[in-house]
Amino acid sequence: MANRVAIVGVGRSTQAARRPEVNDAEMINEAVRAALEDAQIDIKKVQAVLTNSIDGFDNFYLGDCLLVDGSGAYMKSGMKLHTGGTVGSTGAIAAFNMVASGMFDIVLTIGHQKQERGNSMGTLCAAAPGEVREYVQGAIGAFAQAAVEYMQNTDAKLEHAAMVRLKADKNACRNPYAHLRLGLKSIEDVAKSPILIWPLRLLDFCPQSCGAAALIVASEKVAKKISKKPVWVADHETVHELQSEVVFGGAEEKSQQIAARHIYKRNGITNPAKDIDCFEVYEPSSWEEMYLYEHFFITEHNTGWKLIEKGMTELEGPIPVNPSGGVLATNAIGATAMLRIGEAALQIRGDAGEHQCTKDIKTTLSSGLGGTNWTTLVLLKRSL
Amino acid sequence: MPERIGIVAVAQTKYHPNRAEVKEGEMAYEAIKQVLQETGLKYVNDGSGIDAAVTCSQDFWDGRTISSLNVASFVGTHFRCEEKVASDGINAVFYAMMHILSGEHDTLIVTTHCKESQTSPSIIENHSFEPVLMRGLGLDFLGAAALQANRYMNKYKITPEQCAKVVVKNRGNAKNNPYAQAPMSLTVKDVLNSRMLADPIHELDAKPVSDGACVMIMAREEKAKKLCKNPVWITGVSNCYEAHYLGDRDLADCKALTKAAKQAYKMAGINNPLQEIDVAEISEKYSYEELLWLEGLGLCERGGGGKMIDSGATKMDGKLPVNPSGGCLSGNPTEVAGMTRVVEAVLQLRGEAGSRQVPDAKVALAHGTTGICGQLQTVMILSNS
């Protein structure tokens, strides 16, 4: 990056299945105020605001214009970024770029979604071109297919997916901003949940949530002045992928591996399991998390399930993955990928509270997933 | 700005009332292939071609979640980087500039498309209003514009005739623009006699339903100079949001535009915009908007928009030709319109604007806006030296 960029504020709203007590502007305002308070700055200091989400879930055209009262964008610069499920991370990356460009010193970026109003699966199916839309099964089918493939190619059993879900819930119960905090006791508790599309159970798949996330992004000069614990953006990568029928599994390398190879090479990361202290990944299903262990080269091909079996990725483990509870616990789509970045930043600062990892976190990798298997990666560091 | 960002190639489709025979991507590719051919650039990762894409479109208009999928294969994003700006196209140019300045990539393709003909614009525009208190009123951009036009015209005694003169000028200018959708030889009387859509806006006071796309290739200074003999530089840019609720605003005012313009002028080192700018391309989706935006841009005094059109200053042979292309009134799709203004400004500064060329244009202003009654306003200053 042309100029150094830091995250100096992280904000999260209450995340829940329904938020009838607040409208969208009020909901994002919870995250905005929290981020400003975290950064200890007034909204007057913010020069630009990015307000990012997926239109179809909100049922808003020009949501950035509609929500200025909640976002604080009134009489400020800004725009809306809108990719796919990656939108929260694209919004964050855009803020990094805007500050790195030298055009702005402080940018507020927001990811938000209220999914209580519409039919999420309908909106997801509408990503397919009109003429084939009626054949599209939405995200659950695609991830069920990937799960079956994972079972065929490895010795992973249904129990391994349940272990991932159990870990997510254990972590979510320690995160006051997580949506589902179920208090699951055993893999039997997961096994009891109803099947969506075999082998995915209801608990194996991410929920529909309402919530917002916000980040305050600052230039080096400002970050050093206002923040005791700036978290530095070391690097980021966006890799899209074009598929006519969305496949999340498969033997060939996809956007995840390509993005990981790029970012590891540029940053001298040769052994991600050692060089990166904590991962916050976008795992729409419990099976996808095991895939991602492999796709991001944390472990070898077809061995992701062994990591969860051995408890390696627990919050107390050597390679913590999703100490926040991840997407399986909380999924307000526009906020989801931004939460991965915000939560990673809090881990680096040591400010994650009850879900702070046991080991000292200096370097993190956050991922986003969306579109037709698109990947975003953000590498954060305590010092550059 | 630490470094200048150059626009090295531009292209646009002919704007048309209904392109039902092509899909959105095919339509955009009509423009995309032109810039690929002109520059000879390919979608490669070795730094010798186009590194990434910034697209601009809206899910609502495309009727598709993640509307950039409609153009993805044409902008080379398989296993590569693409970011979609969901705003007016001029903001995609603004963001692409910052993307390059950030050091992430050197050369970007920037594209925007929209087919307004495939849906009811009124229904989509209604979805931009706050859902509980405002959407149920049945407002769309036209209805809101009529409220603004009334307030503006009443406050500053702007006449329907003065608004109609904007239409006569712009539709007339469009006769020189082969890409314009609806060039027409009109009189003020023709405009005022056209069907009333929403008082005081007549059919000819409003932009027609339009389909089309435009595209550009942008690069950092060093690369831009290698890629093209006459790159056009972005020397100043800014944007600003107004309030959303119409009741929170004086609709005769345009504070956001004034602020954006001041910041863009400051960045470009412009002290006297009327003297220093040679040509302006302004997003006027309704005729009164050109007058009001001229005021917001500081090109005339508050309330002086009517006098300015009366004086002929904004005609092709005037002091500051405004919308030589024919403007949005001659047909540009929503959200494409702002980038079309940039494309037209680039053509002017490269001396490639054909019979709509403003002689010896060196500094151009491009303006884009989106949202209800110009809620988000963007101003860009471009220069060829």
mmCIF file of N, CA, C and O in Angstrom, chain A residues 229-282:
data_model
loop_
_atom_site.group_PDB
_atom_site.id
_atom_site.type_symbol
_atom_site.label_atom_id
_atom_site.label_comp_id
_atom_site.label_asym_id
_atom_site.label_seq_id
_atom_site.Cartn_x
_atom_site.Cartn_y
_atom_site.Cartn_z
ATOM 1 N N LYS A 229 -3.672 1.717 20.513
ATOM 2 C CA LYS A 229 -3.476 0.373 19.971
ATOM 3 C C LYS A 229 -3.984 0.276 18.524
ATOM 4 O O LYS A 229 -4.949 -0.438 18.243
ATOM 5 N N PRO A 230 -3.366 1.004 17.603
ATOM 6 C CA PRO A 230 -3.821 0.856 16.212
ATOM 7 C C PRO A 230 -3.502 -0.553 15.699
ATOM 8 O O PRO A 230 -2.473 -1.120 16.062
ATOM 9 N N VAL A 231 -4.394 -1.086 14.904
ATOM 10 C CA VAL A 231 -4.148 -2.398 14.289
ATOM 11 C C VAL A 231 -3.851 -2.134 12.810
ATOM 12 O O VAL A 231 -4.665 -1.537 12.105
ATOM 13 N N TRP A 232 -2.691 -2.562 12.368
ATOM 14 C CA TRP A 232 -2.233 -2.188 11.024
ATOM 15 C C TRP A 232 -2.724 -3.151 9.962
ATOM 16 O O TRP A 232 -2.719 -4.365 10.163
ATOM 17 N N VAL A 233 -3.128 -2.575 8.843
ATOM 18 C CA VAL A 233 -3.543 -3.397 7.709
ATOM 19 C C VAL A 233 -2.276 -3.733 6.929
ATOM 20 O O VAL A 233 -1.697 -2.874 6.265
ATOM 21 N N ALA A 234 -1.842 -4.978 7.052
ATOM 22 C CA ALA A 234 -0.597 -5.366 6.383
ATOM 23 C C ALA A 234 -0.827 -5.578 4.893
ATOM 24 O O ALA A 234 0.011 -5.209 4.065
ATOM 25 N N ASP A 235 -1.992 -6.151 4.548
ATOM 26 C CA ASP A 235 -2.233 -6.469 3.134
ATOM 27 C C ASP A 235 -3.673 -6.937 2.964
ATOM 28 O O ASP A 235 -4.332 -7.302 3.951
ATOM 29 N N HIS A 236 -4.146 -6.907 1.731
ATOM 30 C CA HIS A 236 -5.458 -7.484 1.443
ATOM 31 C C HIS A 236 -5.492 -7.985 0.014
ATOM 32 O O HIS A 236 -4.670 -7.604 -0.815
ATOM 33 N N GLU A 237 -6.456 -8.845 -0.256
ATOM 34 C CA GLU A 237 -6.523 -9.480 -1.580
ATOM 35 C C GLU A 237 -7.982 -9.795 -1.908
ATOM 36 O O GLU A 237 -8.733 -10.245 -1.041
ATOM 37 N N THR A 238 -8.369 -9.530 -3.136
ATOM 38 C CA THR A 238 -9.714 -9.888 -3.599
ATOM 39 C C THR A 238 -9.579 -10.779 -4.825
ATOM 40 O O THR A 238 -8.913 -10.393 -5.784
ATOM 41 N N VAL A 239 -10.188 -11.960 -4.778
ATOM 42 C CA VAL A 239 -10.169 -12.842 -5.945
ATOM 43 C C VAL A 239 -11.595 -13.315 -6.232
ATOM 44 O O VAL A 239 -12.208 -14.009 -5.417
ATOM 45 N N HIS A 240 -12.120 -12.894 -7.362
ATOM 46 C CA HIS A 240 -13.433 -13.367 -7.779
ATOM 47 C C HIS A 240 -13.274 -14.614 -8.642
ATOM 48 O O HIS A 240 -12.183 -14.956 -9.081
ATOM 49 N N GLU A 241 -14.388 -15.260 -8.878
ATOM 50 C CA GLU A 241 -14.353 -16.503 -9.646
ATOM 51 C C GLU A 241 -15.673 -16.580 -10.392
ATOM 52 O O GLU A 241 -16.716 -16.219 -9.836
ATOM 53 N N LEU A 242 -15.622 -16.988 -11.645
ATOM 54 C CA LEU A 242 -16.865 -17.048 -12.421
ATOM 55 C C LEU A 242 -17.302 -18.495 -12.567
ATOM 56 O O LEU A 242 -16.546 -19.338 -13.023
ATOM 57 N N GLN A 243 -18.513 -18.768 -12.131
ATOM 58 C CA GLN A 243 -19.067 -20.113 -12.248
ATOM 59 C C GLN A 243 -20.500 -19.966 -12.713
ATOM 60 O O GLN A 243 -21.222 -19.107 -12.223
ATOM 61 N N SER A 244 -20.918 -20.842 -13.627
ATOM 62 C CA SER A 244 -22.317 -20.768 -14.046
ATOM 63 C C SER A 244 -23.174 -21.556 -13.057
ATOM 64 O O SER A 244 -24.326 -21.242 -12.823
ATOM 65 N N GLU A 245 -22.612 -22.616 -12.474
ATOM 66 C CA GLU A 245 -23.320 -23.335 -11.418
ATOM 67 C C GLU A 245 -22.377 -23.330 -10.228
ATOM 68 O O GLU A 245 -21.241 -23.788 -10.333
ATOM 69 N N VAL A 246 -22.835 -22.789 -9.115
ATOM 70 C CA VAL A 246 -21.893 -22.521 -8.035
ATOM 71 C C VAL A 246 -21.471 -23.802 -7.333
ATOM 72 O O VAL A 246 -22.290 -24.586 -6.868
ATOM 73 N N VAL A 247 -20.160 -24.013 -7.292
ATOM 74 C CA VAL A 247 -19.574 -25.177 -6.630
ATOM 75 C C VAL A 247 -18.592 -24.672 -5.589
ATOM 76 O O VAL A 247 -17.668 -23.926 -5.904
ATOM 77 N N PHE A 248 -18.816 -25.024 -4.350
ATOM 78 C CA PHE A 248 -17.921 -24.553 -3.301
ATOM 79 C C PHE A 248 -16.843 -25.579 -2.953
ATOM 80 O O PHE A 248 -15.856 -25.265 -2.340
ATOM 81 N N GLY A 249 -17.068 -26.844 -3.306
ATOM 82 C CA GLY A 249 -16.055 -27.875 -3.028
ATOM 83 C C GLY A 249 -15.152 -28.031 -4.237
ATOM 84 O O GLY A 249 -14.695 -27.056 -4.814
ATOM 85 N N GLY A 250 -14.927 -29.287 -4.628
ATOM 86 C CA GLY A 250 -14.164 -29.536 -5.840
ATOM 87 C C GLY A 250 -12.696 -29.742 -5.566
ATOM 88 O O GLY A 250 -12.156 -29.258 -4.570
ATOM 89 N N ALA A 251 -12.074 -30.495 -6.459
ATOM 90 C CA ALA A 251 -10.679 -30.879 -6.257
ATOM 91 C C ALA A 251 -9.723 -29.772 -6.684
ATOM 92 O O ALA A 251 -8.651 -29.614 -6.123
ATOM 93 N N GLU A 252 -10.139 -28.994 -7.678
ATOM 94 C CA GLU A 252 -9.202 -27.990 -8.203
ATOM 95 C C GLU A 252 -9.080 -26.797 -7.256
ATOM 96 O O GLU A 252 -9.977 -26.523 -6.480
ATOM 97 N N GLU A 253 -7.968 -26.125 -7.391
ATOM 98 C CA GLU A 253 -7.767 -24.922 -6.584
ATOM 99 C C GLU A 253 -8.732 -23.836 -7.043
ATOM 100 O O GLU A 253 -8.961 -23.641 -8.227
ATOM 101 N N LYS A 254 -9.283 -23.138 -6.084
ATOM 102 C CA LYS A 254 -10.257 -22.103 -6.407
ATOM 103 C C LYS A 254 -9.798 -20.774 -5.823
ATOM 104 O O LYS A 254 -8.642 -20.610 -5.436
ATOM 105 N N SER A 255 -10.720 -19.821 -5.794
ATOM 106 C CA SER A 255 -10.355 -18.459 -5.381
ATOM 107 C C SER A 255 -9.659 -18.429 -4.020
ATOM 108 O O SER A 255 -8.757 -17.626 -3.794
ATOM 109 N N GLN A 256 -10.067 -19.334 -3.114
ATOM 110 C CA GLN A 256 -9.486 -19.328 -1.765
ATOM 111 C C GLN A 256 -7.977 -19.572 -1.813
ATOM 112 O O GLN A 256 -7.196 -18.837 -1.201
ATOM 113 N N GLN A 257 -7.582 -20.619 -2.524
ATOM 114 C CA GLN A 257 -6.152 -20.957 -2.577
ATOM 115 C C GLN A 257 -5.359 -19.887 -3.320
ATOM 116 O O GLN A 257 -4.236 -19.557 -2.930
ATOM 117 N N ILE A 258 -5.967 -19.365 -4.403
ATOM 118 C CA ILE A 258 -5.268 -18.343 -5.189
ATOM 119 C C ILE A 258 -5.041 -17.098 -4.334
ATOM 120 O O ILE A 258 -3.925 -16.558 -4.269
ATOM 121 N N ALA A 259 -6.092 -16.672 -3.633
ATOM 122 C CA ALA A 259 -5.973 -15.483 -2.782
ATOM 123 C C ALA A 259 -4.935 -15.722 -1.688
ATOM 124 O O ALA A 259 -4.095 -14.865 -1.403
ATOM 125 N N ALA A 260 -4.980 -16.895 -1.070
ATOM 126 C CA ALA A 260 -4.042 -17.202 0.014
ATOM 127 C C ALA A 260 -2.605 -17.219 -0.504
ATOM 128 O O ALA A 260 -1.701 -16.646 0.112
ATOM 129 N N ARG A 261 -2.396 -17.875 -1.643
ATOM 130 C CA ARG A 261 -1.031 -17.919 -2.197
ATOM 131 C C ARG A 261 -0.499 -16.507 -2.443
ATOM 132 O O ARG A 261 0.654 -16.218 -2.148
ATOM 133 N N HIS A 262 -1.361 -15.649 -3.029
ATOM 134 C CA HIS A 262 -0.927 -14.272 -3.316
ATOM 135 C C HIS A 262 -0.499 -13.548 -2.041
ATOM 136 O O HIS A 262 0.584 -12.962 -1.976
ATOM 137 N N ILE A 263 -1.355 -13.581 -1.038
ATOM 138 C CA ILE A 263 -1.108 -12.773 0.153
ATOM 139 C C ILE A 263 0.048 -13.368 0.967
ATOM 140 O O ILE A 263 0.842 -12.640 1.554
ATOM 141 N N TYR A 264 0.175 -14.686 0.977
ATOM 142 C CA TYR A 264 1.284 -15.310 1.715
ATOM 143 C C TYR A 264 2.616 -14.958 1.048
ATOM 144 O O TYR A 264 3.598 -14.638 1.715
ATOM 145 N N LYS A 265 2.635 -15.026 -0.261
ATOM 146 C CA LYS A 265 3.875 -14.753 -0.993
ATOM 147 C C LYS A 265 4.333 -13.312 -0.750
ATOM 148 O O LYS A 265 5.501 -13.064 -0.463
ATOM 149 N N ARG A 266 3.406 -12.370 -0.855
ATOM 150 C CA ARG A 266 3.770 -10.963 -0.678
ATOM 151 C C ARG A 266 4.243 -10.648 0.738
ATOM 152 O O ARG A 266 4.978 -9.694 0.949
ATOM 153 N N ASN A 267 3.814 -11.461 1.707
ATOM 154 C CA ASN A 267 4.123 -11.140 3.091
ATOM 155 C C ASN A 267 5.070 -12.144 3.745
ATOM 156 O O ASN A 267 5.200 -12.170 4.966
ATOM 157 N N GLY A 268 5.705 -12.958 2.928
ATOM 158 C CA GLY A 268 6.708 -13.887 3.444
ATOM 159 C C GLY A 268 6.141 -14.927 4.399
ATOM 160 O O GLY A 268 6.835 -15.381 5.319
ATOM 161 N N ILE A 269 4.892 -15.298 4.198
ATOM 162 C CA ILE A 269 4.289 -16.318 5.071
ATOM 163 C C ILE A 269 4.508 -17.686 4.437
ATOM 164 O O ILE A 269 3.983 -17.983 3.362
ATOM 165 N N THR A 270 5.315 -18.501 5.081
ATOM 166 C CA THR A 270 5.624 -19.817 4.521
ATOM 167 C C THR A 270 4.875 -20.924 5.254
ATOM 168 O O THR A 270 4.590 -21.969 4.687
ATOM 169 N N ASN A 271 4.573 -20.687 6.522
ATOM 170 C CA ASN A 271 3.835 -21.674 7.295
ATOM 171 C C ASN A 271 2.680 -20.956 8.009
ATOM 172 O O ASN A 271 2.819 -20.504 9.141
ATOM 173 N N PRO A 272 1.537 -20.854 7.320
ATOM 174 C CA PRO A 272 0.448 -20.044 7.873
ATOM 175 C C PRO A 272 0.019 -20.479 9.278
ATOM 176 O O PRO A 272 -0.357 -19.637 10.089
ATOM 177 N N ALA A 273 0.068 -21.774 9.562
ATOM 178 C CA ALA A 273 -0.356 -22.250 10.888
ATOM 179 C C ALA A 273 0.522 -21.657 11.983
ATOM 180 O O ALA A 273 0.090 -21.491 13.121
ATOM 181 N N LYS A 274 1.767 -21.349 11.650
ATOM 182 C CA LYS A 274 2.681 -20.754 12.639
ATOM 183 C C LYS A 274 2.765 -19.238 12.494
ATOM 184 O O LYS A 274 2.839 -18.509 13.484
ATOM 185 N N ASP A 275 2.797 -18.771 11.237
ATOM 186 C CA ASP A 275 3.024 -17.343 10.985
ATOM 187 C C ASP A 275 1.798 -16.483 11.283
ATOM 188 O O ASP A 275 1.914 -15.281 11.503
ATOM 189 N N ILE A 276 0.627 -17.105 11.254
ATOM 190 C CA ILE A 276 -0.612 -16.364 11.565
ATOM 191 C C ILE A 276 -1.154 -16.893 12.889
ATOM 192 O O ILE A 276 -1.267 -18.105 13.090
ATOM 193 N N ASP A 277 -1.449 -15.978 13.810
ATOM 194 C CA ASP A 277 -1.804 -16.391 15.172
ATOM 195 C C ASP A 277 -3.278 -16.740 15.327
ATOM 196 O O ASP A 277 -3.651 -17.498 16.216
ATOM 197 N N CYS A 278 -4.118 -16.145 14.482
ATOM 198 C CA CYS A 278 -5.560 -16.359 14.651
ATOM 199 C C CYS A 278 -6.258 -16.104 13.318
ATOM 200 O O CYS A 278 -5.868 -15.210 12.567
ATOM 201 N N PHE A 279 -7.278 -16.899 13.048
ATOM 202 C CA PHE A 279 -8.046 -16.752 11.806
ATOM 203 C C PHE A 279 -9.496 -16.427 12.141
ATOM 204 O O PHE A 279 -10.075 -17.008 13.065
ATOM 205 N N GLU A 280 -10.058 -15.480 11.411
ATOM 206 C CA GLU A 280 -11.511 -15.266 11.452
ATOM 207 C C GLU A 280 -11.994 -15.502 10.029
ATOM 208 O O GLU A 280 -11.793 -14.667 9.151
ATOM 209 N N VAL A 281 -12.616 -16.661 9.795
ATOM 210 C CA VAL A 281 -12.992 -17.028 8.427
ATOM 211 C C VAL A 281 -14.510 -16.998 8.247
ATOM 212 O O VAL A 281 -15.259 -17.115 9.203
ATOM 213 N N TYR A 282 -14.902 -16.844 6.994
ATOM 214 C CA TYR A 282 -16.319 -16.777 6.624
ATOM 215 C C TYR A 282 -16.765 -18.199 6.304
ATOM 216 O O TYR A 282 -16.561 -18.681 5.205
#
